[in-house]
Coordinates of C-alpha atoms (C1' of nucleotides) in Angstrom, one line a residue:
Chain A
M473 CA -32.2 53.2 -28.8
D474 CA -34.0 56.1 -27.1
S475 CA -35.4 54.4 -24.1
P476 CA -36.6 56.6 -21.3
V477 CA -34.0 55.1 -19.0
Q478 CA -30.4 56.2 -19.3
K479 CA -28.4 53.1 -20.1
T480 CA -24.7 52.9 -19.5
Y481 CA -22.2 51.2 -21.7
S482 CA -22.5 48.0 -19.7
G483 CA -26.2 47.7 -20.1
V484 CA -26.7 48.1 -16.4
V485 CA -29.2 50.7 -15.6
A486 CA -28.0 52.8 -12.8
L487 CA -24.9 52.1 -10.7
T488 CA -24.2 53.8 -7.5
T489 CA -20.7 55.1 -6.7
K490 CA -19.9 51.9 -5.0
G491 CA -21.3 49.9 -7.8
R492 CA -19.2 51.7 -10.4
A493 CA -16.1 51.1 -8.2
T494 CA -16.8 47.4 -8.0
R495 CA -17.3 47.1 -11.7
Q496 CA -14.0 48.9 -12.3
R497 CA -12.3 46.7 -9.7
I498 CA -13.4 43.6 -11.6
I499 CA -12.2 44.9 -15.0
E500 CA -8.9 46.0 -13.7
G501 CA -8.3 43.0 -11.6
A502 CA -9.1 40.7 -14.5
A503 CA -6.9 42.7 -16.8
A504 CA -4.0 42.5 -14.5
Y505 CA -4.5 38.8 -14.0
L506 CA -4.7 38.1 -17.7
R507 CA -1.7 40.3 -18.3
A508 CA 0.4 38.3 -15.8
D509 CA -0.7 34.7 -16.1
E510 CA -1.2 32.1 -18.8
P511 CA -4.6 33.3 -20.0
A512 CA -5.6 30.1 -21.6
G513 CA -8.5 28.8 -19.7
V514 CA -9.0 31.6 -17.2
T515 CA -12.2 31.0 -15.4
L516 CA -14.7 33.3 -13.9
D517 CA -13.9 31.8 -10.6
D518 CA -10.3 32.8 -10.9
I519 CA -11.4 36.4 -11.5
R520 CA -13.9 36.2 -8.7
A521 CA -11.1 35.2 -6.3
I522 CA -8.6 37.7 -7.6
T523 CA -10.9 40.6 -7.4
G524 CA -12.5 39.6 -4.1
T525 CA -16.0 39.5 -5.4
S526 CA -18.8 37.0 -5.6
K527 CA -20.3 35.2 -8.5
S528 CA -23.5 37.3 -8.3
Q529 CA -21.5 40.5 -8.5
I530 CA -19.9 39.4 -11.7
F531 CA -23.2 38.6 -13.3
H532 CA -24.7 41.7 -11.8
Y533 CA -22.3 44.0 -13.5
F534 CA -21.9 41.9 -16.6
P535 CA -25.3 40.3 -17.2
D536 CA -24.1 38.5 -20.3
G537 CA -21.4 36.8 -18.3
K538 CA -18.0 35.9 -19.4
E539 CA -18.2 37.3 -22.9
E540 CA -19.3 40.7 -21.8
L541 CA -16.7 40.8 -19.1
F542 CA -13.9 39.8 -21.4
L543 CA -14.9 42.3 -23.9
A544 CA -14.8 45.0 -21.3
V545 CA -11.3 43.9 -20.4
A546 CA -10.4 43.8 -24.1
R547 CA -11.5 47.4 -24.5
H548 CA -9.6 48.4 -21.4
E549 CA -6.4 46.8 -22.8
A550 CA -7.0 48.2 -26.3
D551 CA -6.9 51.7 -24.8
R552 CA -3.6 51.0 -23.2
V553 CA -2.0 49.9 -26.5
L554 CA -2.2 53.4 -28.1
D555 CA -1.6 55.2 -24.8
D556 CA 1.7 53.4 -24.4
Q557 CA 2.9 54.8 -27.7
Q558 CA 2.1 58.4 -26.8
P559 CA 3.2 61.0 -27.1
H560 CA 5.4 59.7 -29.9
L561 CA 2.7 58.2 -32.0
G562 CA 0.8 61.5 -32.1
A563 CA 3.7 63.6 -33.4
L564 CA 5.6 61.7 -36.1
T565 CA 6.9 64.9 -37.6
S566 CA 10.7 64.3 -37.8
W567 CA 13.0 61.4 -38.2
P568 CA 14.0 61.5 -34.6
A569 CA 10.4 61.3 -33.7
W570 CA 10.0 58.2 -35.8
E571 CA 12.9 56.7 -34.0
R572 CA 11.5 57.4 -30.6
W573 CA 8.2 55.9 -31.6
R574 CA 9.9 52.8 -33.0
D575 CA 11.8 52.4 -29.7
S576 CA 8.7 52.8 -27.6
V577 CA 6.9 50.1 -29.6
V578 CA 9.8 47.7 -29.4
A579 CA 10.3 48.4 -25.7
R580 CA 6.7 47.9 -24.9
Y581 CA 6.4 44.6 -26.5
R582 CA 9.8 43.5 -25.3
A583 CA 8.7 44.2 -21.8
Q584 CA 5.4 42.4 -22.4
G585 CA 7.3 39.3 -23.6
R586 CA 5.3 36.4 -24.8
H587 CA 2.1 37.6 -23.1
C588 CA -0.1 39.5 -25.4
P589 CA -3.1 40.3 -23.2
L590 CA -5.1 41.6 -26.0
G591 CA -4.3 38.6 -28.3
A592 CA -5.1 36.3 -25.5
L593 CA -8.5 38.0 -24.9
M594 CA -9.2 37.8 -28.6
A595 CA -8.4 34.1 -28.7
Q596 CA -10.8 33.5 -25.8
V597 CA -13.7 35.7 -27.0
G598 CA -12.9 34.4 -30.4
S599 CA -14.6 35.9 -33.4
T600 CA -17.8 37.4 -32.0
P601 CA -18.9 40.6 -33.6
G602 CA -18.0 42.6 -30.5
A603 CA -14.5 41.3 -30.5
R604 CA -14.0 42.2 -34.1
E605 CA -15.3 45.7 -33.4
V606 CA -12.7 46.2 -30.7
T607 CA -9.8 45.1 -32.8
S608 CA -10.9 46.9 -35.9
A609 CA -11.4 50.1 -34.0
L610 CA -7.9 49.8 -32.4
L611 CA -6.2 49.0 -35.7
N612 CA -8.0 51.8 -37.5
Q613 CA -6.9 54.4 -35.0
W614 CA -3.4 53.1 -35.0
Q615 CA -3.1 53.1 -38.8
A616 CA -4.6 56.6 -38.9
H617 CA -2.0 57.9 -36.6
I618 CA 0.8 56.4 -38.7
R619 CA -0.8 57.7 -41.9
K620 CA -1.0 61.2 -40.5
G621 CA 2.7 60.9 -39.6
I622 CA 3.6 60.0 -43.1
C623 CA 1.5 62.8 -44.6
D624 CA 3.0 65.3 -42.2
M625 CA 6.5 64.2 -43.3
Q626 CA 5.5 64.5 -46.9
A627 CA 4.1 68.0 -46.3
A628 CA 7.4 68.9 -44.8
G629 CA 9.2 67.5 -47.8
L630 CA 11.0 64.8 -45.8
I631 CA 9.3 61.9 -47.6
R632 CA 8.8 61.7 -51.3
A633 CA 5.3 62.8 -52.3
G634 CA 4.6 59.8 -54.6
L635 CA 4.4 57.4 -51.7
D636 CA 1.0 56.0 -50.9
A637 CA 0.7 57.0 -47.2
D638 CA -2.3 54.8 -46.5
R639 CA -0.8 51.7 -48.1
V640 CA 2.5 52.0 -46.2
A641 CA 0.6 52.7 -43.0
A642 CA -1.3 49.5 -43.6
A643 CA 2.0 47.7 -44.1
F644 CA 3.2 49.1 -40.8
I645 CA 0.2 47.7 -39.0
A646 CA 0.7 44.4 -40.6
G647 CA 4.4 44.3 -39.8
I648 CA 3.9 45.3 -36.2
Q649 CA 1.1 42.8 -35.6
G650 CA 3.1 40.1 -37.3
G651 CA 6.1 41.0 -35.3
V652 CA 4.2 40.7 -32.1
L653 CA 2.7 37.4 -33.2
V654 CA 6.2 36.0 -33.8
L655 CA 7.3 37.4 -30.5
M656 CA 4.5 35.4 -28.9
S657 CA 5.7 32.2 -30.3
T658 CA 9.5 32.7 -30.3
G659 CA 10.0 35.2 -27.5
S660 CA 12.2 37.3 -29.6
V661 CA 11.6 40.8 -30.9
T662 CA 13.9 40.6 -33.9
H663 CA 11.0 40.2 -36.3
L664 CA 9.2 43.2 -34.9
E665 CA 12.4 45.3 -35.1
A666 CA 13.1 44.0 -38.6
A667 CA 9.6 44.9 -39.8
V668 CA 9.5 48.4 -38.3
D669 CA 13.1 49.2 -39.3
T670 CA 12.7 48.0 -42.8
L671 CA 9.5 50.0 -43.3
V672 CA 11.1 53.1 -41.9
D673 CA 14.0 52.6 -44.2
H674 CA 11.5 52.4 -47.0
L675 CA 10.1 55.8 -45.9
R676 CA 13.5 57.3 -46.0
G677 CA 13.7 56.1 -49.6
Chain B
M397 CA 16.4 7.3 -28.4
D398 CA 17.7 3.9 -29.6
S399 CA 15.2 1.6 -28.0
P400 CA 15.0 -1.8 -29.5
V401 CA 11.4 -1.2 -30.7
Q402 CA 10.8 1.0 -33.7
K403 CA 8.8 3.9 -32.5
T404 CA 6.8 6.0 -34.9
Y405 CA 6.3 9.8 -34.7
S406 CA 3.1 9.3 -32.8
G407 CA 4.5 7.2 -30.0
V408 CA 2.4 4.3 -31.0
V409 CA 4.5 1.2 -31.4
A410 CA 3.4 -0.7 -34.4
L411 CA 0.4 0.2 -36.5
T412 CA -1.1 -2.1 -39.1
T413 CA -2.1 -0.8 -42.5
K414 CA -5.6 -0.4 -41.3
G415 CA -4.4 1.4 -38.2
R416 CA -2.3 3.8 -40.1
A417 CA -5.3 4.5 -42.3
T418 CA -7.5 5.2 -39.3
R419 CA -5.0 7.5 -37.8
Q420 CA -4.7 9.4 -41.0
R421 CA -8.4 9.6 -41.4
I422 CA -8.7 11.2 -38.0
I423 CA -6.0 13.8 -38.7
E424 CA -7.4 14.7 -42.1
G425 CA -11.0 14.7 -40.9
A426 CA -10.1 16.9 -38.0
A427 CA -8.1 19.2 -40.2
A428 CA -10.9 19.6 -42.6
Y429 CA -13.4 20.2 -39.8
L430 CA -11.2 22.8 -38.2
R431 CA -10.6 24.5 -41.5
A432 CA -14.3 24.8 -42.2
D433 CA -15.9 25.6 -39.0
E434 CA -15.6 27.9 -36.1
P435 CA -12.7 26.3 -34.3
A436 CA -13.3 27.8 -31.0
G437 CA -14.2 25.0 -28.6
V438 CA -14.0 22.1 -30.9
T439 CA -14.5 19.0 -28.9
L440 CA -13.1 15.5 -29.3
D441 CA -16.6 14.3 -29.7
D442 CA -17.0 16.5 -32.7
I443 CA -14.0 15.0 -34.3
R444 CA -15.1 11.6 -33.3
A445 CA -18.4 12.2 -35.0
I446 CA -16.9 13.7 -38.1
T447 CA -14.3 11.0 -38.7
G448 CA -16.6 8.2 -37.9
T449 CA -14.5 6.8 -35.1
S450 CA -14.9 6.0 -31.5
K451 CA -13.5 7.6 -28.4
S452 CA -11.2 4.6 -27.9
Q453 CA -9.7 5.0 -31.3
I454 CA -8.8 8.6 -30.8
F455 CA -7.0 7.7 -27.6
H456 CA -5.5 4.6 -29.1
Y457 CA -3.8 6.6 -31.8
F458 CA -3.2 9.7 -29.8
P459 CA -2.5 8.4 -26.3
D460 CA -1.9 11.9 -24.9
G461 CA -5.4 12.9 -26.0
K462 CA -6.4 16.2 -27.3
E463 CA -3.1 17.9 -27.3
E464 CA -1.3 15.3 -29.2
L465 CA -4.1 15.1 -31.8
F466 CA -4.2 18.8 -32.3
L467 CA -0.5 19.0 -32.6
A468 CA -0.6 16.3 -35.3
V469 CA -3.2 18.4 -37.1
A470 CA -1.1 21.5 -36.7
R471 CA 1.9 19.7 -38.3
H472 CA -0.4 18.6 -41.1
E473 CA -1.6 22.1 -41.7
A474 CA 1.9 23.6 -41.4
D475 CA 3.0 21.4 -44.2
R476 CA 0.3 22.7 -46.4
V477 CA 1.3 26.3 -45.8
L478 CA 4.6 26.1 -47.6
D479 CA 3.3 23.6 -50.2
D480 CA 0.7 26.0 -51.3
Q481 CA 3.3 28.6 -52.1
Q482 CA 5.3 26.2 -54.3
P483 CA 6.8 26.2 -56.8
H484 CA 7.0 30.0 -56.6
L485 CA 8.6 30.2 -53.2
G486 CA 11.4 27.9 -54.1
A487 CA 12.6 29.9 -57.1
L488 CA 12.4 33.7 -56.4
T489 CA 15.0 34.4 -59.1
S490 CA 13.3 37.2 -61.1
W491 CA 10.9 40.0 -60.5
P492 CA 8.1 38.1 -62.3
A493 CA 8.7 35.2 -60.0
W494 CA 8.3 37.4 -57.0
E495 CA 5.1 38.7 -58.4
R496 CA 3.8 35.2 -58.9
W497 CA 4.7 34.3 -55.4
R498 CA 3.0 37.4 -54.1
D499 CA -0.1 36.5 -56.0
S500 CA -0.1 32.9 -54.7
V501 CA 0.2 34.1 -51.1
V502 CA -2.6 36.6 -51.4
A503 CA -4.8 34.2 -53.3
R504 CA -4.3 31.5 -50.7
Y505 CA -5.3 33.6 -47.8
R506 CA -8.1 35.3 -49.7
A507 CA -9.6 31.9 -50.3
Q508 CA -9.0 30.9 -46.8
G509 CA -10.9 34.0 -45.5
R510 CA -11.2 34.6 -41.9
H511 CA -10.4 31.0 -41.0
C512 CA -6.8 30.5 -40.2
P513 CA -6.7 26.8 -39.4
L514 CA -3.2 27.0 -38.1
G515 CA -3.8 30.1 -36.0
A516 CA -6.9 28.4 -34.6
L517 CA -5.0 25.3 -33.7
M518 CA -2.3 27.4 -32.0
A519 CA -4.9 29.3 -30.1
Q520 CA -6.3 26.0 -28.8
V521 CA -3.0 24.2 -28.1
G522 CA -1.8 27.5 -26.7
S523 CA 1.8 27.9 -25.8
T524 CA 2.9 24.4 -25.1
P525 CA 6.5 23.6 -26.2
G526 CA 5.3 21.4 -28.9
A527 CA 3.1 24.1 -30.4
R528 CA 6.0 26.6 -30.4
E529 CA 8.2 24.1 -32.1
V530 CA 5.7 23.7 -34.9
T531 CA 5.3 27.4 -35.6
S532 CA 9.0 28.1 -35.2
A533 CA 9.9 25.4 -37.6
L534 CA 7.4 26.7 -40.2
L535 CA 8.5 30.3 -39.9
N536 CA 12.1 29.4 -40.1
Q537 CA 11.7 27.5 -43.3
W538 CA 9.5 30.2 -44.7
Q539 CA 12.0 32.9 -43.9
A540 CA 14.9 30.8 -45.2
H541 CA 13.2 30.5 -48.6
I542 CA 12.6 34.2 -48.8
R543 CA 16.2 35.0 -47.7
K544 CA 17.5 32.7 -50.4
G545 CA 15.4 34.5 -53.0
I546 CA 16.8 37.8 -51.9
C547 CA 20.3 36.5 -52.0
D548 CA 19.8 35.0 -55.5
M549 CA 18.5 38.3 -56.7
Q550 CA 21.5 40.0 -55.2
A551 CA 23.9 37.5 -56.9
A552 CA 22.2 38.3 -60.2
G553 CA 22.6 42.0 -59.6
L554 CA 18.9 42.7 -59.4
I555 CA 18.9 43.8 -55.8
R556 CA 21.5 46.1 -54.3
A557 CA 24.1 44.2 -52.4
G558 CA 24.0 46.4 -49.3
L559 CA 20.6 45.2 -48.3
D560 CA 20.4 42.9 -45.3
A561 CA 18.7 39.8 -46.7
D562 CA 17.9 38.2 -43.4
R563 CA 16.5 41.3 -41.9
V564 CA 14.2 42.0 -44.8
A565 CA 13.2 38.3 -45.0
A566 CA 12.2 38.6 -41.3
A567 CA 10.2 41.7 -42.2
F568 CA 8.4 39.7 -44.9
I569 CA 7.5 37.1 -42.4
A570 CA 6.2 39.6 -39.9
G571 CA 4.3 41.5 -42.6
I572 CA 2.6 38.3 -43.9
Q573 CA 1.7 37.1 -40.5
G574 CA 0.3 40.4 -39.5
G575 CA -1.5 40.7 -42.8
V576 CA -3.2 37.4 -42.1
L577 CA -4.0 38.3 -38.6
V578 CA -5.7 41.5 -39.8
L579 CA -7.5 39.4 -42.4
M580 CA -8.8 37.2 -39.6
S581 CA -10.4 40.1 -37.8
T582 CA -11.5 42.3 -40.7
G583 CA -12.0 39.8 -43.5
S584 CA -10.0 42.0 -45.9
V585 CA -6.7 41.2 -47.6
T586 CA -5.7 44.8 -48.1
H587 CA -3.2 44.7 -45.2
L588 CA -1.6 41.6 -46.5
E589 CA -1.3 43.0 -49.9
A590 CA 0.0 46.3 -48.6
A591 CA 2.7 44.6 -46.5
V592 CA 4.0 42.3 -49.3
D593 CA 3.8 45.0 -52.0
T594 CA 5.6 47.6 -49.9
L595 CA 8.3 45.2 -49.0
V596 CA 8.8 44.1 -52.6
D597 CA 8.9 47.8 -53.5
H598 CA 11.6 48.1 -51.0
L599 CA 13.6 45.3 -52.6
R600 CA 13.3 47.1 -55.9
G601 CA 14.8 50.1 -54.2
Chain C
dG370 C1' -37.3 55.7 9.9
dA371 C1' -39.7 53.4 6.4
dT372 C1' -39.5 51.9 1.9
dT373 C1' -37.4 50.9 -2.2
dT374 C1' -33.4 49.9 -4.9
dT375 C1' -28.9 48.3 -5.3
dT376 C1' -25.3 45.3 -3.9
dT377 C1' -23.4 41.2 -2.1
dG378 C1' -22.6 36.2 -0.6
dG379 C1' -22.5 31.8 -1.8
dA380 C1' -24.9 27.4 -2.4
dC381 C1' -26.7 24.9 -6.1
dT382 C1' -27.8 23.3 -10.8
dT383 C1' -26.7 21.9 -15.2
dG384 C1' -24.3 20.5 -19.0
dC385 C1' -20.3 19.5 -21.1
dC386 C1' -16.1 17.3 -22.2
dG387 C1' -11.7 15.0 -21.6
dG388 C1' -10.3 10.8 -20.3
dT389 C1' -10.9 5.7 -18.6
dC390 C1' -12.2 1.0 -19.1
dC391 C1' -13.5 -3.4 -20.6
dA392 C1' -15.0 -6.5 -23.7
dA393 C1' -15.8 -7.8 -28.5
dA394 C1' -14.4 -7.9 -33.3
dA395 C1' -10.8 -8.2 -36.6
dA396 C1' -6.3 -9.0 -38.1
dA397 C1' -1.7 -10.9 -37.9
dG398 C1' 1.4 -14.2 -36.8
dT399 C1' 2.7 -19.3 -36.4
Chain D
dA951 C1' -6.8 -23.8 -36.4
dC952 C1' -4.9 -21.5 -32.4
dT953 C1' -2.8 -17.8 -30.2
dT954 C1' -1.5 -13.1 -29.9
dT955 C1' -1.8 -8.5 -31.0
dT956 C1' -4.3 -4.7 -32.7
dT957 C1' -8.4 -2.3 -33.5
dT958 C1' -13.0 -0.9 -32.4
dG959 C1' -17.5 0.4 -29.8
dG960 C1' -19.4 2.8 -26.5
dA961 C1' -20.8 3.0 -21.6
dC962 C1' -19.2 5.4 -17.8
dC963 C1' -16.7 8.5 -14.6
dG964 C1' -15.2 12.7 -12.6
dG965 C1' -14.4 17.2 -12.6
dC966 C1' -14.9 21.7 -13.8
dA967 C1' -16.9 25.9 -14.9
dA968 C1' -20.8 28.9 -16.5
dG969 C1' -24.8 30.5 -15.1
dT970 C1' -29.1 30.7 -11.7
dC971 C1' -31.3 31.8 -7.5
dC972 C1' -32.7 33.6 -3.2
dA973 C1' -32.1 36.0 0.8
dA974 C1' -29.5 39.2 3.5
dA975 C1' -26.8 43.5 3.9
dA976 C1' -26.2 48.1 2.5
dA977 C1' -27.3 52.2 0.4
dA978 C1' -30.3 55.5 -1.5
dT979 C1' -34.7 57.8 -1.5
dC980 C1' -38.6 60.1 0.5

DNA sequence: GATTTTTTGGACTTGCCGGTCCAAAAAAGT
DNA sequence: ACTTTTTTGGACCGGCAAGTCCAAAAAATC
């Protein structure tokens, strides 16, 4: 906890500039690789080759090996998820804004196609506590944004006040996640669109 | 296609009674095992031990090895999914019927907890054509049942006719899948409930 | 510029797991 | 009863991939 030595996120004690660069290169190279290719059974040696590093470097920067590295990549990808929905997600204050947000979500996942980098990572890392923490944090933030959007609309009198903002926000999260899941297995975004559109219709009342 | 020899689903040519029993024992034992335990990295040797069989038996009944066996288990589990929702899912002809169905879905997944056997299988088998076919078939049937329920309600004048039954049914599928996905990572059914309840509210108009 | 720390290369170990193989037991067919 | 087919046991193989280790290069520190 309060050890005398400053510990970074990664558990490595003190990285030089070069070291930090290498670490970042590994994360981003791995992320790009997992984003592009079939992620099932990606090996450390693949990542080593892609990022032009050696085995010892990987274990130097991620002492706990594969799991630690993949978690770092998962965090990296989780950040992208919300970023890609901005600025729309942060300002759901009018119906056109909701439409723009809807379009950005659909577009993002349509472009992504069957590959859900985050889902793939999660499947690999499985259900370790760390993995759950990453997903939970992401979903919580996401849902909070949506809930705030609903509340703002209610405050502006554009959505009926009786509606349970948190509940509907949770339904949005479920619908989007499920839509993406279906997309991964069918390659079609129709379910994602149906879920989001139906829920927006519901907001409109 | 029309070969002179009768071929079974499994590709094995002719099984005796005992053989069929063994094959079934393997599938059901594997299914139970995958349902109960952490499915990440389940090995053929685990299944061999659990089902009291030998390596040669597994490859005798599932010549293509792991993938074929896991697909068989996935089919087995997929059947259970819809069965568990019957008879409610087949007769969504009144509001109380929708409520009963809702409760059965929530109860089923609450009982299942974090373990989604089908999801786990899919993560393992990954994105082979066979795996996609299993999920697609399941989701299609599921959605068809829901759509029929909506149409029946519309015919009875209980749901406004303007509503796009197929679209909303797709939203249900997405919401349920997403709710289960969230359940798997958080252990809570609130998202599943929120999704189904919100969509039923939407049907009520 | 000497020393200490960090970074890097890559060979090597280790264990695991999917899949093969053959021969024996059991069952079915005649 | 004999033959043929199916079923079963389990030893074995081969490959792969995570992780270890040590020494050398590079950088930082003094």
